[in-house]
Coordinates of C-alpha atoms in Angstrom, one line a residue:
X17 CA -20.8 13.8 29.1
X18 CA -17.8 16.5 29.6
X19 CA -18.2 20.1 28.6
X20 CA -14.6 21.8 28.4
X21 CA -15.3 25.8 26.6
X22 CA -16.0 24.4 22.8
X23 CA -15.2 21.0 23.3
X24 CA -18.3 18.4 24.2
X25 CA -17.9 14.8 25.0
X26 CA -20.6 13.0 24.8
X27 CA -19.8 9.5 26.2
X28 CA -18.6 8.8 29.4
X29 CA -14.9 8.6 30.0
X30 CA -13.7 8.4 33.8
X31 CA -11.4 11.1 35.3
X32 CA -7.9 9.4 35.1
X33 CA -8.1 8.2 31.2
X34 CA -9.8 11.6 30.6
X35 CA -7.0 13.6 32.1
X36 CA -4.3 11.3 30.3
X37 CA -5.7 12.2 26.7
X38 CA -5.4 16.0 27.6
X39 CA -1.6 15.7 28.5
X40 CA -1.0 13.4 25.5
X41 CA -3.2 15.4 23.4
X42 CA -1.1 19.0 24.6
X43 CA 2.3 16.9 23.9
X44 CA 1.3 15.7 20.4
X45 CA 0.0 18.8 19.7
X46 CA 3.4 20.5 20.5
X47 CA 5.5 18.0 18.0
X48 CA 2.8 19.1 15.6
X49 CA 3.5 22.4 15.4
X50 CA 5.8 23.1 12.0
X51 CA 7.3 26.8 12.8
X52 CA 10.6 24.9 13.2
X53 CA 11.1 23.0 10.2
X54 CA 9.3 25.6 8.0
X55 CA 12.7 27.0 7.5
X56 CA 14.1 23.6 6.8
X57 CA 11.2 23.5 3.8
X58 CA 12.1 26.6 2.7
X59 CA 15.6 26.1 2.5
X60 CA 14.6 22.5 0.4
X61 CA 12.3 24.4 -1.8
X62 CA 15.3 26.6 -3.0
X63 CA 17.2 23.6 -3.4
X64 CA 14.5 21.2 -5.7
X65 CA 12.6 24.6 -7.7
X66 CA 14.5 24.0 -10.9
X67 CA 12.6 20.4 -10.2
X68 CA 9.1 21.2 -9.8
X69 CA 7.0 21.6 -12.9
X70 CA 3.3 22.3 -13.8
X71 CA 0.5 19.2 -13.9
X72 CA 0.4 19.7 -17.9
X73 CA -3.8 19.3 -19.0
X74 CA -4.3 16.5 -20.6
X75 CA -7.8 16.0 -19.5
X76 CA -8.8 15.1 -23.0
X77 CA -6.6 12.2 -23.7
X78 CA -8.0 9.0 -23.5
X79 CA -6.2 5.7 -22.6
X80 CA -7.4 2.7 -21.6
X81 CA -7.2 2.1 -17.7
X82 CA -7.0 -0.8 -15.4
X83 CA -7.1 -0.3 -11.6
X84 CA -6.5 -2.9 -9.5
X85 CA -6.9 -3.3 -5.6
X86 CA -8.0 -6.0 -2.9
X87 CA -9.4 -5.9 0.6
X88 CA -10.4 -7.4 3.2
X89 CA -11.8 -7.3 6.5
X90 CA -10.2 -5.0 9.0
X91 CA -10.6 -8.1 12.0
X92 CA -10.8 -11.0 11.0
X93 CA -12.4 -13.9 12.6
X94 CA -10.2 -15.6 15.5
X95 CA -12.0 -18.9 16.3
X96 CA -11.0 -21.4 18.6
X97 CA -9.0 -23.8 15.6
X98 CA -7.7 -20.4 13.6
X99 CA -8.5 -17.0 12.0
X100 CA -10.1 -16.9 9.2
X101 CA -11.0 -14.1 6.9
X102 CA -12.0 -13.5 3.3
X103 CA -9.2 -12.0 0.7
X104 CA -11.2 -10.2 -2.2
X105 CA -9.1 -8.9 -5.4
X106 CA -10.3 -7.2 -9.0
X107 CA -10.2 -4.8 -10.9
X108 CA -11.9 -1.7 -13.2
X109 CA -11.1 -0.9 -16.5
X110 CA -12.0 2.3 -18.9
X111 CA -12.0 1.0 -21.8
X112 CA -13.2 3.1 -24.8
X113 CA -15.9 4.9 -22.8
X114 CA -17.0 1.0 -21.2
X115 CA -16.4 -0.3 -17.8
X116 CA -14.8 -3.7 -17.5
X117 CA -14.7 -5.1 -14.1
X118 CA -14.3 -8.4 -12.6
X119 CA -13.9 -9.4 -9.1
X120 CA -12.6 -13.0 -7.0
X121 CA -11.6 -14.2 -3.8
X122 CA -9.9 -16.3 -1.4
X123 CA -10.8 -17.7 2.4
X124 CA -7.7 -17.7 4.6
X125 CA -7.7 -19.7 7.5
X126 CA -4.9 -20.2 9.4
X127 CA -3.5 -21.0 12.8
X128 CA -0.5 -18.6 13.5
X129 CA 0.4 -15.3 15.3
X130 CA 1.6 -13.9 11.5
X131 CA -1.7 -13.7 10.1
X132 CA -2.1 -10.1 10.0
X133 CA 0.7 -9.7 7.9
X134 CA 0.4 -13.4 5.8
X135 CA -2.8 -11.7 4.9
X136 CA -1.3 -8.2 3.6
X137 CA 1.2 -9.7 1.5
X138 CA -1.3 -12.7 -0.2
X139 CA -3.7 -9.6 -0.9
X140 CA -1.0 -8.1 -2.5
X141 CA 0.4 -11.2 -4.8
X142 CA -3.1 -11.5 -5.8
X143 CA -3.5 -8.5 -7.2
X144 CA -0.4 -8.7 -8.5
X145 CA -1.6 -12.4 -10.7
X146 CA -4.4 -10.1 -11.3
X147 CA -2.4 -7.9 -13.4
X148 CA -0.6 -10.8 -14.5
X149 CA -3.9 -12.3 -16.1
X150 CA -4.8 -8.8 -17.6
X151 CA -1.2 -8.5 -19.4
X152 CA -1.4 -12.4 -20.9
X153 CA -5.5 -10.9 -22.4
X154 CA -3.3 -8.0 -24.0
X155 CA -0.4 -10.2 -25.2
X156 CA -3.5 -12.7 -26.8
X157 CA -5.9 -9.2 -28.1
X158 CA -8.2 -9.6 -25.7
X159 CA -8.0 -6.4 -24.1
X160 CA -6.4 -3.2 -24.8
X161 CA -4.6 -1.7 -21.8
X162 CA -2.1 1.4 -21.9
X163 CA -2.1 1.4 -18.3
X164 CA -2.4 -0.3 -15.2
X165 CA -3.1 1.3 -11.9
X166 CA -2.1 0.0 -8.4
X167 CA -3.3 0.7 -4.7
X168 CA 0.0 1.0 -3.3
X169 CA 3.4 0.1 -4.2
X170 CA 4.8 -1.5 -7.6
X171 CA 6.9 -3.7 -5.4
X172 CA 6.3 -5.9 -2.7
X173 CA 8.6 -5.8 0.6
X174 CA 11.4 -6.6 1.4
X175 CA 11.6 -5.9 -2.3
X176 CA 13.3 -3.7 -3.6
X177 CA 16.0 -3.1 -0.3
X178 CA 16.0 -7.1 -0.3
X179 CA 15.4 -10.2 -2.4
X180 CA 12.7 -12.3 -0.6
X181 CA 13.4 -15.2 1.6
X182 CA 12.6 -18.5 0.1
X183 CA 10.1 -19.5 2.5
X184 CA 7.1 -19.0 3.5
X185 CA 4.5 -16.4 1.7
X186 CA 7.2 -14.3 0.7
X187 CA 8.7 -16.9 -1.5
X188 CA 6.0 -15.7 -3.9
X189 CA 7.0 -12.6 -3.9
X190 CA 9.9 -12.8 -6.5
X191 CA 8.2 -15.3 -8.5
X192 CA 4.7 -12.6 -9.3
X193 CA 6.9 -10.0 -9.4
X194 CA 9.5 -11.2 -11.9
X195 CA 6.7 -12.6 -13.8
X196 CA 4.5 -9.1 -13.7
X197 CA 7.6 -6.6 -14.7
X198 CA 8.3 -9.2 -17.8
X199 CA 5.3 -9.2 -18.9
X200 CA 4.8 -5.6 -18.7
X201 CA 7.9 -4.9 -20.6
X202 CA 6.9 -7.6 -23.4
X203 CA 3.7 -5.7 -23.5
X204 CA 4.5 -2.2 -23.5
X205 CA 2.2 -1.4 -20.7
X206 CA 3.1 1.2 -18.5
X207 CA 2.4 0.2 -14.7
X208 CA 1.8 2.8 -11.9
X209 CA 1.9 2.3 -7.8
X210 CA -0.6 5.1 -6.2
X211 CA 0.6 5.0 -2.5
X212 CA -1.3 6.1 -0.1
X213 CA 0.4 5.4 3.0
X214 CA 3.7 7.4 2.9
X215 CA 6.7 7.2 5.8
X216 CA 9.2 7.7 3.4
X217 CA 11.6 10.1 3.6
X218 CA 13.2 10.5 0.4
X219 CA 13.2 14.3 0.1
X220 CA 16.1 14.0 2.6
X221 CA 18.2 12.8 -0.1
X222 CA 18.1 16.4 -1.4
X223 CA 17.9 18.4 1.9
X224 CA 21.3 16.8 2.3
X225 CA 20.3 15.4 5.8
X226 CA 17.2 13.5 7.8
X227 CA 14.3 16.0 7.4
X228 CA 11.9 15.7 10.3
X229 CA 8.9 14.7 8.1
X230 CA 7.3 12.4 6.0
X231 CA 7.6 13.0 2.0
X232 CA 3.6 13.1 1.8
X233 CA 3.5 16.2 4.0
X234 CA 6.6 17.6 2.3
X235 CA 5.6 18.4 -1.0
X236 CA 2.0 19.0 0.3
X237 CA 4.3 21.8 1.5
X238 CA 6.8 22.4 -1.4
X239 CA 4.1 22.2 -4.2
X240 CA 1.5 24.3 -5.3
X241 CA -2.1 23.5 -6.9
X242 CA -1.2 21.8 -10.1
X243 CA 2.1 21.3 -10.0
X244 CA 4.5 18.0 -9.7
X245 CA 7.9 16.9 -8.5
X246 CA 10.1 14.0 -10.1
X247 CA 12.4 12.7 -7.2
X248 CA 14.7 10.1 -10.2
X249 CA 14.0 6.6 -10.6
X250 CA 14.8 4.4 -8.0
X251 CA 17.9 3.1 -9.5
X252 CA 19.8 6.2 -8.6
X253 CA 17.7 8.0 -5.4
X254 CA 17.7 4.3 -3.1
X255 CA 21.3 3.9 -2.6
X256 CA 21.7 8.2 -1.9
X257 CA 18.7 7.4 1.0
X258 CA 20.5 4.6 2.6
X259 CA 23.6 6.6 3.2
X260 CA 21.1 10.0 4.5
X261 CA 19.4 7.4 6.5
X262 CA 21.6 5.5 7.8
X263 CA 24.9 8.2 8.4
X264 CA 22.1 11.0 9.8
X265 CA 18.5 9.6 10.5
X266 CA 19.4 6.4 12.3
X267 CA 22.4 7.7 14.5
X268 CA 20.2 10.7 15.4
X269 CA 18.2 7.9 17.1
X270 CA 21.0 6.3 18.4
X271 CA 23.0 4.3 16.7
X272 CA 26.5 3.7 16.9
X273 CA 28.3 5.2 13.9
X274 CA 30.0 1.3 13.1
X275 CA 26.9 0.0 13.2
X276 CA 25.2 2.5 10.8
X277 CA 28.2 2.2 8.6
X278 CA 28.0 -1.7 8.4
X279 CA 24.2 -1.2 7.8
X280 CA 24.8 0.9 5.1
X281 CA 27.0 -1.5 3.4
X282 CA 25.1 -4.1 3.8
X283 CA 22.0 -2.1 2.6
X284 CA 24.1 -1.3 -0.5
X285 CA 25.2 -4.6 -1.5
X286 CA 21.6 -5.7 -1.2
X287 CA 20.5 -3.4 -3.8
X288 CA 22.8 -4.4 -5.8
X289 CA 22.3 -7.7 -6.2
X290 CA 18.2 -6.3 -6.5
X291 CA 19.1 -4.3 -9.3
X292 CA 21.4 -7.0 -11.5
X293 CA 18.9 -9.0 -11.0
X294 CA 20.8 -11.4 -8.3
X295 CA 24.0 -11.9 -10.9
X296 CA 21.6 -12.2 -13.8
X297 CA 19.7 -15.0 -12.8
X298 CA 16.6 -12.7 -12.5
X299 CA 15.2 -10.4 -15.9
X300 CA 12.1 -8.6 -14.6
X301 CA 13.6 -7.8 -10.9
X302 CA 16.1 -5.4 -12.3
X303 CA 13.4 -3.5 -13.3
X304 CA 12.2 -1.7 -10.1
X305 CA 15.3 0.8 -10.7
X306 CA 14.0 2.2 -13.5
X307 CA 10.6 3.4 -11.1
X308 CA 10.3 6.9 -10.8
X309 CA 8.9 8.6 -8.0
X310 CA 6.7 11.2 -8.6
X311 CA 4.7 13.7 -6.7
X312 CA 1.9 15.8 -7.3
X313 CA -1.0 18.3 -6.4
X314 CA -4.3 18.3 -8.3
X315 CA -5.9 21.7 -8.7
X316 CA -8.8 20.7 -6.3
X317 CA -6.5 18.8 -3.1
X318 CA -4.3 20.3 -0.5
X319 CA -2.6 17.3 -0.1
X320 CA 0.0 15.6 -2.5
X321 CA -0.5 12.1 -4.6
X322 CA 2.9 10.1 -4.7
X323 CA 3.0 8.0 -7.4
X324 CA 5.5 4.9 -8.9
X325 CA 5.4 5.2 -12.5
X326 CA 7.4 2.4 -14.4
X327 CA 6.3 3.6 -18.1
X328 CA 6.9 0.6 -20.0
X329 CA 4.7 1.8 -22.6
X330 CA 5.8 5.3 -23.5
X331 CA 3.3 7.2 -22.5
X332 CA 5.7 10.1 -20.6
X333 CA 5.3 11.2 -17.5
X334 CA 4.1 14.8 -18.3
X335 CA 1.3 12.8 -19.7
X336 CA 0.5 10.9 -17.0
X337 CA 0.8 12.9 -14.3
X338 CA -1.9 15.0 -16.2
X339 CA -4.1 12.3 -16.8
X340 CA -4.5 11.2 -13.3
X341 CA -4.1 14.7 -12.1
X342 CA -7.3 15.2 -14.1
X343 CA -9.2 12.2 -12.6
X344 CA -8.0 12.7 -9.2
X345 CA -11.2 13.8 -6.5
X346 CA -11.4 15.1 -3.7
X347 CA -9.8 12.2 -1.9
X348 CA -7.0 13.0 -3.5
X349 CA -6.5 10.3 -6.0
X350 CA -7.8 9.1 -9.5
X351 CA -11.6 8.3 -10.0
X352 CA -10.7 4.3 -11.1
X353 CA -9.2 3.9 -8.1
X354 CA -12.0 5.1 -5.8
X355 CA -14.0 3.0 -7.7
X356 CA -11.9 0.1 -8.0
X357 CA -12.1 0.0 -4.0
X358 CA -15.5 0.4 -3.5
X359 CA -16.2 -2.7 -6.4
X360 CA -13.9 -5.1 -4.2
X361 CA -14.5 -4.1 -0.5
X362 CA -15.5 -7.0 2.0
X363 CA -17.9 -6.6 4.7
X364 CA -17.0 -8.0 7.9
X365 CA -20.2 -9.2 8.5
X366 CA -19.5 -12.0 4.9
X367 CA -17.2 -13.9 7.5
X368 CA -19.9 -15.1 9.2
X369 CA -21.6 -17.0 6.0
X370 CA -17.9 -18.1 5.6
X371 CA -18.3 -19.8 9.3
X372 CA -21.6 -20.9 8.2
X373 CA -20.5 -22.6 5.3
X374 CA -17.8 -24.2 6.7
X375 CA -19.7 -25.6 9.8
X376 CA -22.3 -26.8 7.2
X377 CA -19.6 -28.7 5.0
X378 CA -17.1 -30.0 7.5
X379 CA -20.2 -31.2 9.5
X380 CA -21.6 -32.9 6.6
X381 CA -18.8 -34.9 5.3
X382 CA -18.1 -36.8 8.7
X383 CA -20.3 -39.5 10.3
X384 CA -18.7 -39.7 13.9
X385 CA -20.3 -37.4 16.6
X386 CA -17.0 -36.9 18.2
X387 CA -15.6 -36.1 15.5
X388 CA -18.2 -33.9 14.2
X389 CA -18.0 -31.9 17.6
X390 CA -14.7 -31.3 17.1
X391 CA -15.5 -29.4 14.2
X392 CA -18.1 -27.6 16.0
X393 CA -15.7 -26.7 18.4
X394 CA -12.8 -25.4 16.2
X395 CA -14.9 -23.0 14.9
X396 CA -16.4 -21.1 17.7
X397 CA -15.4 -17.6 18.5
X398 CA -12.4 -17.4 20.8
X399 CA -14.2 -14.2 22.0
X400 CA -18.3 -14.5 21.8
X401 CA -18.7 -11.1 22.9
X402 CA -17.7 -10.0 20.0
X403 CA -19.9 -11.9 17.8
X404 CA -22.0 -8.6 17.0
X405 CA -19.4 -7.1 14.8
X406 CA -19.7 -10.2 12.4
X407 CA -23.7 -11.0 13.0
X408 CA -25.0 -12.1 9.5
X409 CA -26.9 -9.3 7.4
X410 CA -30.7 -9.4 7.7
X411 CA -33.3 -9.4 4.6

């Protein structure tokens, strides 16, 4: 235990590492300090006012909501033959005062130093056929949706600064995608990105240079309690960031001024051929230009919500932005989508059935010892002492 004035520690840390996290800790907290770029955020604030309008209340419209998310665990299991880990994917819909939900899975096991991110982006085309089954139920009057709700992004990367390889995962990418924004169109179903995680810094396009921040802590800054921000649709406020970033953010860190500039054409060329849909050959693609990027405060949060809104089906923005703002708690985004990642979390303790059940049927379907120890040994833990994070639940 360490006693420093107010502050108690109450594990054990040796002297060195102790002494390292109070210098780090003094140095972070000195970059943290905002007195420097508050007059930056004034000066911005000035700039976007005419921009900034109030959260309307519309907390007495009703439309019919599907959220969608997936999850899965934070480790996975790394056994001698591969990682594996479970992928889980569904959604939760308002409809009419009723819940619809429904939720599926996948079992991943591979053997490869990319799995951390193979995983991210198959959770993220899974949701994405997710929404693609829930459009073909409205096309057939099965459901009725007015909108759909996503954890994160509309788009998947490198979309939309690149069209996706054509290997690999990623080759999927394009495919769901064009497939999703079609469908949505043919629908008239409008389809909103909730993101969470925000590095972007697209508020620079209007600052007129590389503002030391992220856009999340931004307008937590520029707005008030129940107000929003439109920053344009992608189509228009992509190719302005490329040139801030490039020509100011990225030789501030360095680079050489040909380099940036050859970036930046580059950079532009690839959105162009994103947003004409590759010469035409793609119809849906084209599409992520017309997202608009939207921020806003509830009247109960300190912290901003940035939203993708491609509105497909009319609804308005004004009206969305209320509706959500409405719903959103005090984590700082809307109800369905609290509750939508609740319905589909994974505990990391399921992988160990999945080990079970793997052992049980691989073993089973052999005859040959050798062979059947084999199996045995490609799925041990590569690291037994850590076997207590994935023990199997009791009762």
């Amino acid at each position: 235990m360490f006693n420093n004035e107010d502050l108690t520690i109450d594990l054990w840390v040796d002297p060195p590492l102790l002494n390292a996290l109070f210098e780090d800790a003094r140095s972070i907290a000195n970059k943290l300090n905002l007195t420097s770029v508050m007059s930056e955020i004034n000066d911005l604030k000035a700039k976007i006012s005419s921009r900034v309008r109030p959260v309307p209340n519309v907390s007495g419209s009703r439309y019919f909501t599907y959220a969608i998310d997936s999850s899965f665990p934070s480790s996975p299991l790394e056994l001698v033959g591969g990682v594996l880990t479970v992928v889980a994917y569904g959604y939760v819909g308002q409809v009419g005062g009723k819940s619809d939900r429904y939720v599926t899975g996948d079992i991943v096991y591979e053997d490869t130093s990319e799995i951390n991110r193979s995983i991210e982006v198959l959770s993220k085309i899974r949701e994405r056929e997710m929404v693609i089954r829930l459009l073909k139920d409205k096309l057939q009057g099965r459901k009725n949706i007015d909108l759909i709700i996503l954890d994160g992004e509309i788009y998947i990367h490198p979309l939309p600064y690149n069209l996706p390889a054509y290997e690999g995962v990623r080759r999927k990418v394009e495919d769901v995608l064009e497939r999703l924004l079609n469908l949505a169109e043919k629908s008239g179903t409008t389809i909103i990105g909730v993101v969470k995680r925000v590095r972007s810094r697209y508020f620079s396009v209007y600052a007129g240079h590389c503002l030391p921040i992220n856009d999340k802590l931004t307008a937590s800054l520029i707005l008030n309690k129940g107000e929003y921000i439109s920053l344009g649709n992608y189509g228009s406020l992509l190719p302005q960031w490329l040139q801030v970033n490039y020509m100011d953010c990225e030789i501030k860190k360095g680079m050489s001024k040909e380099e940036a500039e050859r970036r930046l054409n580059e950079g532009i060329e690839n959105l162009r051929r994103v947003f004409n849909g590759d010469g035409g050959r793609l119809s849906g693609i084209p599409k992520i230009a017309d997202v608009e990027l939207i921020f806003y405060k509830s009247p109960i949060t300190t912290v901003a919500t940035k939203l993708e809104v491609l509105d497909l089906g009319g609804v308005g923005v004004p009206n969305i932005v209320g509706y959500l703002s409405s719903q959103t708690t005090n984590t700082g985004y809307p109800y369905l989508l609290d509750l939508v990642d609740t319905y589909v979390r994974v505990d990391s303790r399921l992988l160990d059935y999945v080990k079970t059940l793997l052992t049980r049927y691989a073993g089973s379907s052999v005859s040959d010892d050798n062979v059947r120890e084999l199996i045995n040994t490609l799925l041990q833990l590569t690291n037994p002492q850590k076997a207590y994070l994935y023990r199997q639940m009791e009762g």
